[in-house]
Amino acid sequence: MKLIKPKKIIPRTPIEKFTGVKTKTELFIKRDDLNGLLVSGNKARKLEYLIADALNKNCDSLITCGPTQSNHCRTTVVFARYFGLTPYLFLRGKPKKFSNGNLLINRLLDAKITYITPSRYYKRRIETMAEFAQKLIKKGKKPYIIPEGGSNEIGALGYLDCMREMEEFIKNKKIDAIYCAVGSGGTYAGLLLGKTLLNLHLDINGIIICDTVEYFTEKILKICEKAIYRFNLKIKINPKDLKLIAGFVGPGYAIPYPAELKTIRKIAKSGIILEPVYTGKTFYGMLQDIKKKNYKKVIFIHTGGIFSIFSFNKILL
Ligand SMILES: Cc1ncc(COP(=O)(O)O)c(C=O)c1O
């Protein structure tokens, strides 16, 4: 099968030198937070491919799931509205009287939201979306299901692109490592596919922000395997290339901790906004990790997520 042609609506993003913290390692930031506004961050790269696949299949609606402040859900809703599709969301949690951040945008764009309990979400989100899709099909609709975080072999192509964008810079500057957040694994899988395909010699370090290294190892290898098979990529992933780092989740998913918040406030003084769910934990984790390694130059992938900060206003200030 040929590679899917993406619906290109986001621009290439710059890689900037970052001097806002003192480290022995030179830091660069890949500014994927600057690739747009409503459609922005890592989810936009994945959705360029997912929406292309949905449109190729003549679908008229998108179904996806996530937590109430999911950046992925917001980006999916905006993509759906841009391209004239109806967005359906299954959100983990309870409806709230006051909607802010990503949820406010989802509601403003009139996403069709169903709230489900955490236990149903964790045990049956895939089945729940499939059953709902069947109901829509019976009504004559053509839904397209996007998995949590847009993380499958199609979404991952967005980060294969990102690796291509960075290839020249990585080679010219002799970059030793990349750091990115791992929340559903698609970003990491795409970067790993890109590194292998382009034969780049650098570490890709993924800071996990939920679950376990074992869980993500299996999930990421599966996404890569499926991409290699489906798109006939002439590569083999070496499991030893997976460098997933635990220890920075803190008390749990989307629960910030003091050292992380201190980092977010410090970095904000340089005009870069990190958020407490993904990029705050990852940046803090990177600063700790580079102390133990002999890297001269690293790139932090800023995966976006600006709107979620509005749901953390009390704790951030
Ligand atoms: C802002 C942000 N950064 C990083 C991630 C993690 O990326 P991935 O889900 O591809 O592992 C997510 C979503 O999960 C996100 O919303």
Coordinates of C-alpha atoms and ligand atoms in Angstrom, one line a residue:
M1 CA 0.0 0.0 0.0
K2 CA 1.1 3.5 -0.8
L3 CA 1.6 6.1 1.9
I4 CA -1.5 8.2 2.6
K5 CA -1.3 11.7 1.2
P6 CA -1.9 14.0 4.2
K7 CA -4.3 17.0 4.2
K8 CA -1.6 19.6 4.7
I9 CA -2.9 22.5 6.8
I10 CA -0.1 23.1 9.3
P11 CA 3.2 24.7 8.5
R12 CA 6.7 23.3 9.2
T13 CA 7.9 24.5 12.6
P14 CA 11.2 26.1 13.6
I15 CA 13.8 24.6 15.9
E16 CA 15.0 27.3 18.3
K17 CA 18.0 27.4 20.6
F18 CA 16.8 27.6 24.2
T19 CA 18.9 29.4 26.9
G20 CA 16.3 29.8 29.6
V21 CA 17.9 27.3 31.9
K22 CA 21.6 26.7 32.7
T23 CA 22.7 23.2 31.7
K24 CA 25.9 21.6 30.4
T25 CA 23.9 20.3 27.5
E26 CA 22.9 22.7 24.7
L27 CA 19.1 22.7 24.4
F28 CA 16.9 23.2 21.3
I29 CA 13.1 23.2 21.1
K30 CA 11.2 22.0 18.1
R31 CA 8.2 24.4 18.2
D32 CA 5.3 22.1 17.3
D33 CA 3.3 24.3 19.7
L34 CA 3.6 27.0 17.0
N35 CA 2.0 25.1 14.2
G36 CA -1.4 26.7 14.6
L37 CA -4.0 27.8 17.2
L38 CA -7.2 25.7 17.3
V39 CA -5.4 23.0 15.3
S40 CA -2.0 22.8 16.9
G41 CA 0.6 20.6 18.6
N42 CA 1.4 17.0 18.0
K43 CA -2.2 16.0 17.4
A44 CA -2.4 18.3 14.3
R45 CA 0.4 16.3 12.6
K46 CA -1.4 13.0 13.3
L47 CA -4.8 14.4 12.2
E48 CA -3.5 15.5 8.8
Y49 CA -3.1 11.8 8.0
L50 CA -6.2 10.6 9.9
I51 CA -8.5 13.1 8.3
A52 CA -7.1 12.3 4.8
D53 CA -7.9 8.6 5.4
A54 CA -11.4 9.5 6.6
L55 CA -12.0 11.7 3.6
N56 CA -10.6 9.0 1.2
K57 CA -13.1 6.6 2.6
N58 CA -16.0 9.2 2.1
C59 CA -16.7 9.3 5.9
D60 CA -19.1 12.0 7.2
S61 CA -18.3 11.9 10.9
L62 CA -15.4 11.3 13.3
I63 CA -15.6 9.5 16.6
T64 CA -12.9 9.6 19.1
C65 CA -12.3 9.6 22.9
G66 CA -10.1 11.1 25.6
P67 CA -10.1 12.9 29.0
T68 CA -12.3 16.0 29.3
Q69 CA -9.3 18.3 28.6
S70 CA -7.9 16.2 25.8
N71 CA -5.9 18.1 23.2
H72 CA -6.5 15.3 20.8
C73 CA -10.3 15.6 21.1
R74 CA -10.2 19.4 20.6
T75 CA -8.0 19.1 17.6
T76 CA -10.2 16.3 16.2
V77 CA -13.3 18.5 16.6
V78 CA -11.7 21.4 14.9
F79 CA -10.5 19.2 12.0
A80 CA -13.9 17.7 11.7
R81 CA -15.6 21.1 11.5
Y82 CA -13.0 22.4 9.0
F83 CA -13.7 19.5 6.7
G84 CA -17.5 19.4 7.1
L85 CA -17.6 16.2 9.2
T86 CA -19.6 15.7 12.4
P87 CA -17.5 15.3 15.5
Y88 CA -18.5 12.7 18.2
L89 CA -16.6 12.5 21.5
F90 CA -16.6 10.0 24.3
L91 CA -15.1 11.9 27.2
R92 CA -13.8 10.4 30.4
G93 CA -15.4 12.1 33.3
K94 CA -18.6 13.9 34.3
P95 CA -20.3 16.9 32.6
K96 CA -19.3 20.2 34.1
K97 CA -21.4 23.3 34.5
F98 CA -18.3 25.5 33.8
S99 CA -16.4 24.5 30.6
N100 CA -12.9 25.9 30.0
G101 CA -9.8 25.1 28.0
N102 CA -10.3 22.4 25.4
L103 CA -13.8 21.6 26.6
L104 CA -15.0 25.1 26.0
I105 CA -13.7 24.9 22.4
N106 CA -15.3 21.5 21.9
R107 CA -18.7 22.8 23.1
L108 CA -18.4 26.0 21.1
L109 CA -17.9 23.9 18.0
D110 CA -20.9 21.9 19.0
A111 CA -19.1 18.5 19.3
K112 CA -21.6 15.7 20.1
I113 CA -20.3 14.7 23.6
T114 CA -21.0 11.6 25.6
Y115 CA -19.4 11.4 29.1
I116 CA -18.4 8.0 30.3
T117 CA -17.1 6.8 33.7
P118 CA -13.4 6.2 34.1
S119 CA -14.0 2.5 34.6
R120 CA -16.0 2.2 31.3
Y121 CA -13.4 4.3 29.6
Y122 CA -10.5 2.1 30.6
K123 CA -12.2 -1.2 30.1
R124 CA -14.5 -0.6 27.1
R125 CA -13.6 2.6 25.2
I126 CA -12.8 0.8 22.0
E127 CA -16.0 -1.3 22.1
T128 CA -18.0 1.8 23.1
M129 CA -16.9 3.7 20.0
A130 CA -17.4 0.6 17.8
E131 CA -20.9 0.1 19.1
F132 CA -21.8 3.7 18.6
A133 CA -20.4 3.6 15.1
Q134 CA -22.7 0.7 14.3
K135 CA -25.7 2.8 15.5
L136 CA -24.6 5.7 13.2
I137 CA -24.2 3.2 10.3
K138 CA -27.7 2.0 10.8
K139 CA -28.9 5.6 10.5
G140 CA -27.1 5.8 7.2
K141 CA -24.0 7.7 8.4
K142 CA -20.4 6.9 7.5
P143 CA -18.3 7.3 10.7
Y144 CA -14.5 7.1 11.1
I145 CA -13.1 6.0 14.4
I146 CA -9.9 7.6 15.6
P147 CA -8.3 5.8 18.6
E148 CA -7.2 7.6 21.8
G149 CA -4.6 10.2 21.0
G150 CA -4.8 9.5 17.3
S151 CA -2.1 6.9 18.0
N152 CA -2.1 4.3 15.3
E153 CA 0.0 3.5 12.3
I154 CA -1.7 6.3 10.3
G155 CA -1.4 9.0 13.0
A156 CA 2.2 8.1 13.6
L157 CA 3.1 9.1 10.0
G158 CA 2.8 12.7 11.2
Y159 CA 5.9 12.3 13.3
L160 CA 7.7 10.4 10.6
D161 CA 7.3 13.7 8.8
C162 CA 8.5 15.6 11.8
M163 CA 11.7 13.5 11.8
R164 CA 12.2 14.3 8.1
E165 CA 11.8 18.0 8.9
M166 CA 14.5 17.7 11.5
E167 CA 16.9 15.4 9.6
E168 CA 19.2 18.1 8.2
F169 CA 19.3 20.0 11.5
I170 CA 20.1 16.8 13.4
K171 CA 23.0 15.9 11.1
N172 CA 24.4 19.5 10.8
K173 CA 24.3 20.2 14.5
K174 CA 25.2 16.6 15.5
I175 CA 22.2 16.3 17.9
D176 CA 22.7 13.5 20.4
A177 CA 19.1 13.0 21.5
I178 CA 15.4 14.0 21.3
Y179 CA 13.0 14.2 24.2
C180 CA 9.2 13.9 23.8
A181 CA 6.2 13.2 26.0
V182 CA 4.6 9.8 25.7
G183 CA 0.8 9.8 26.5
S184 CA -0.6 7.4 24.0
G185 CA 2.6 6.5 22.1
G186 CA 1.9 7.7 18.5
T187 CA 4.3 10.6 18.6
Y188 CA 7.1 8.4 19.9
A189 CA 6.3 5.6 17.3
G190 CA 6.5 8.1 14.5
L191 CA 9.8 9.5 15.6
L192 CA 11.2 6.0 16.0
L193 CA 10.0 5.0 12.5
G194 CA 11.6 8.2 11.1
K195 CA 14.9 7.6 12.9
T196 CA 15.1 4.1 11.6
L197 CA 14.0 4.9 8.1
L198 CA 16.5 7.8 7.8
N199 CA 19.2 5.9 9.6
L200 CA 19.8 8.6 12.1
H201 CA 22.1 8.0 15.1
L202 CA 20.6 9.6 18.1
D203 CA 18.6 8.6 21.2
I204 CA 14.8 9.2 21.2
N205 CA 13.9 9.5 24.8
G206 CA 10.2 9.3 25.7
I207 CA 9.2 10.5 29.1
I208 CA 6.0 8.6 30.0
I209 CA 3.3 10.7 31.6
C210 CA 1.0 7.8 32.5
D211 CA 0.9 4.0 32.6
T212 CA 4.2 2.0 32.5
V213 CA 7.2 1.5 30.4
E214 CA 6.1 -2.1 29.7
Y215 CA 2.7 -0.9 28.5
F216 CA 4.2 1.7 26.1
T217 CA 6.9 -0.6 24.9
E218 CA 4.3 -3.1 23.7
K219 CA 2.0 -0.4 22.3
I220 CA 4.7 1.5 20.4
L221 CA 6.2 -1.6 18.9
K222 CA 2.8 -2.6 17.7
I223 CA 2.1 0.8 16.1
C224 CA 5.5 0.6 14.3
E225 CA 4.9 -3.0 13.2
K226 CA 1.6 -2.1 11.7
A227 CA 3.0 0.9 9.9
I228 CA 5.9 -1.2 8.5
Y229 CA 3.4 -3.8 7.2
R230 CA 0.7 -1.4 6.0
F231 CA 2.9 1.0 4.2
N232 CA 5.5 -1.5 3.1
L233 CA 8.4 0.3 4.8
K234 CA 11.7 -1.5 4.3
I235 CA 12.9 -1.2 7.9
K236 CA 13.1 -3.3 11.0
I237 CA 12.7 -1.6 14.4
N238 CA 15.3 -2.7 17.0
P239 CA 13.5 -2.9 20.4
K240 CA 16.8 -1.7 21.9
D241 CA 16.2 1.7 20.3
L242 CA 13.2 2.2 22.5
K243 CA 14.3 4.6 25.3
L244 CA 11.3 5.1 27.5
I245 CA 11.9 6.9 30.8
A246 CA 9.7 6.5 33.9
G247 CA 9.8 8.5 37.1
F248 CA 8.1 11.8 36.1
V249 CA 4.4 10.9 36.2
G250 CA 4.2 12.1 39.8
P251 CA 0.9 11.4 41.7
G252 CA -0.8 10.4 38.4
Y253 CA -2.0 11.4 35.0
A254 CA -2.7 15.2 34.8
I255 CA -1.8 15.7 38.4
P256 CA 1.0 18.2 38.7
Y257 CA 3.7 18.2 41.3
P258 CA 5.8 21.0 42.8
A259 CA 9.1 20.4 40.9
E260 CA 7.2 20.3 37.7
L261 CA 5.2 23.5 38.4
K262 CA 8.5 25.2 39.3
T263 CA 9.9 24.3 35.9
I264 CA 6.8 25.5 34.1
R265 CA 7.0 28.9 35.8
K266 CA 10.7 29.2 35.1
I267 CA 10.4 28.3 31.4
A268 CA 7.4 30.7 31.1
K269 CA 9.8 33.5 31.8
S270 CA 11.5 32.8 28.4
G271 CA 8.1 33.1 26.7
I272 CA 7.6 29.4 26.3
I273 CA 4.4 27.9 27.8
L274 CA 4.5 24.3 29.0
E275 CA 1.4 22.7 30.4
P276 CA 1.1 20.4 33.5
V277 CA -0.2 17.3 31.8
Y278 CA 2.5 16.5 29.2
T279 CA 5.1 19.0 28.3
G280 CA 5.7 20.3 31.9
K281 CA 6.5 16.7 33.1
T282 CA 8.6 16.0 30.0
F283 CA 10.7 19.2 30.2
Y284 CA 11.3 18.6 33.9
G285 CA 12.1 14.9 33.2
M286 CA 14.5 16.0 30.5
L287 CA 16.4 18.4 32.8
Q288 CA 16.9 15.6 35.3
D289 CA 17.8 13.0 32.7
I290 CA 20.5 15.1 30.9
K291 CA 22.4 15.4 34.2
K292 CA 23.0 11.7 34.0
K293 CA 24.0 11.5 30.4
N294 CA 26.9 12.8 28.2
Y295 CA 24.8 14.5 25.6
K296 CA 26.2 17.7 24.1
K297 CA 23.0 18.8 22.2
V298 CA 19.4 17.7 22.5
I299 CA 16.1 18.7 21.0
F300 CA 12.9 18.9 23.1
I301 CA 9.7 18.4 21.0
H302 CA 7.2 21.0 22.2
T303 CA 4.0 19.1 21.5
G304 CA 1.6 22.0 22.3
G305 CA -1.4 21.7 24.6
I306 CA -1.8 25.4 25.5
F307 CA -5.5 25.3 26.1
S308 CA -5.3 22.9 29.0
I309 CA -3.5 25.5 31.1
F310 CA -6.8 27.3 31.6
S311 CA -8.1 24.4 33.6
F312 CA -5.1 24.7 35.9
N313 CA -5.3 28.4 36.6
K314 CA -5.3 28.2 40.4
I315 CA -2.4 25.7 40.8
L316 CA -0.2 27.4 38.1
L317 CA -0.1 30.8 39.8
Ligands
LIG1 C1 0.3 18.3 24.4 C2 0.6 16.9 24.3 N1 1.8 16.5 24.3 C3 2.1 15.2 24.2 C4 1.2 14.2 24.1 C5 1.6 12.8 24.0 O1 1.7 12.3 22.7 P1 1.3 10.9 22.3 O2 -0.2 10.7 22.7 O3 1.5 10.7 20.9 O4 2.1 9.9 23.1 C6 -0.2 14.6 24.1 C7 -1.3 13.6 24.0 O5 -1.3 12.5 24.5 C8 -0.5 16.0 24.2 O6 -1.8 16.4 24.1

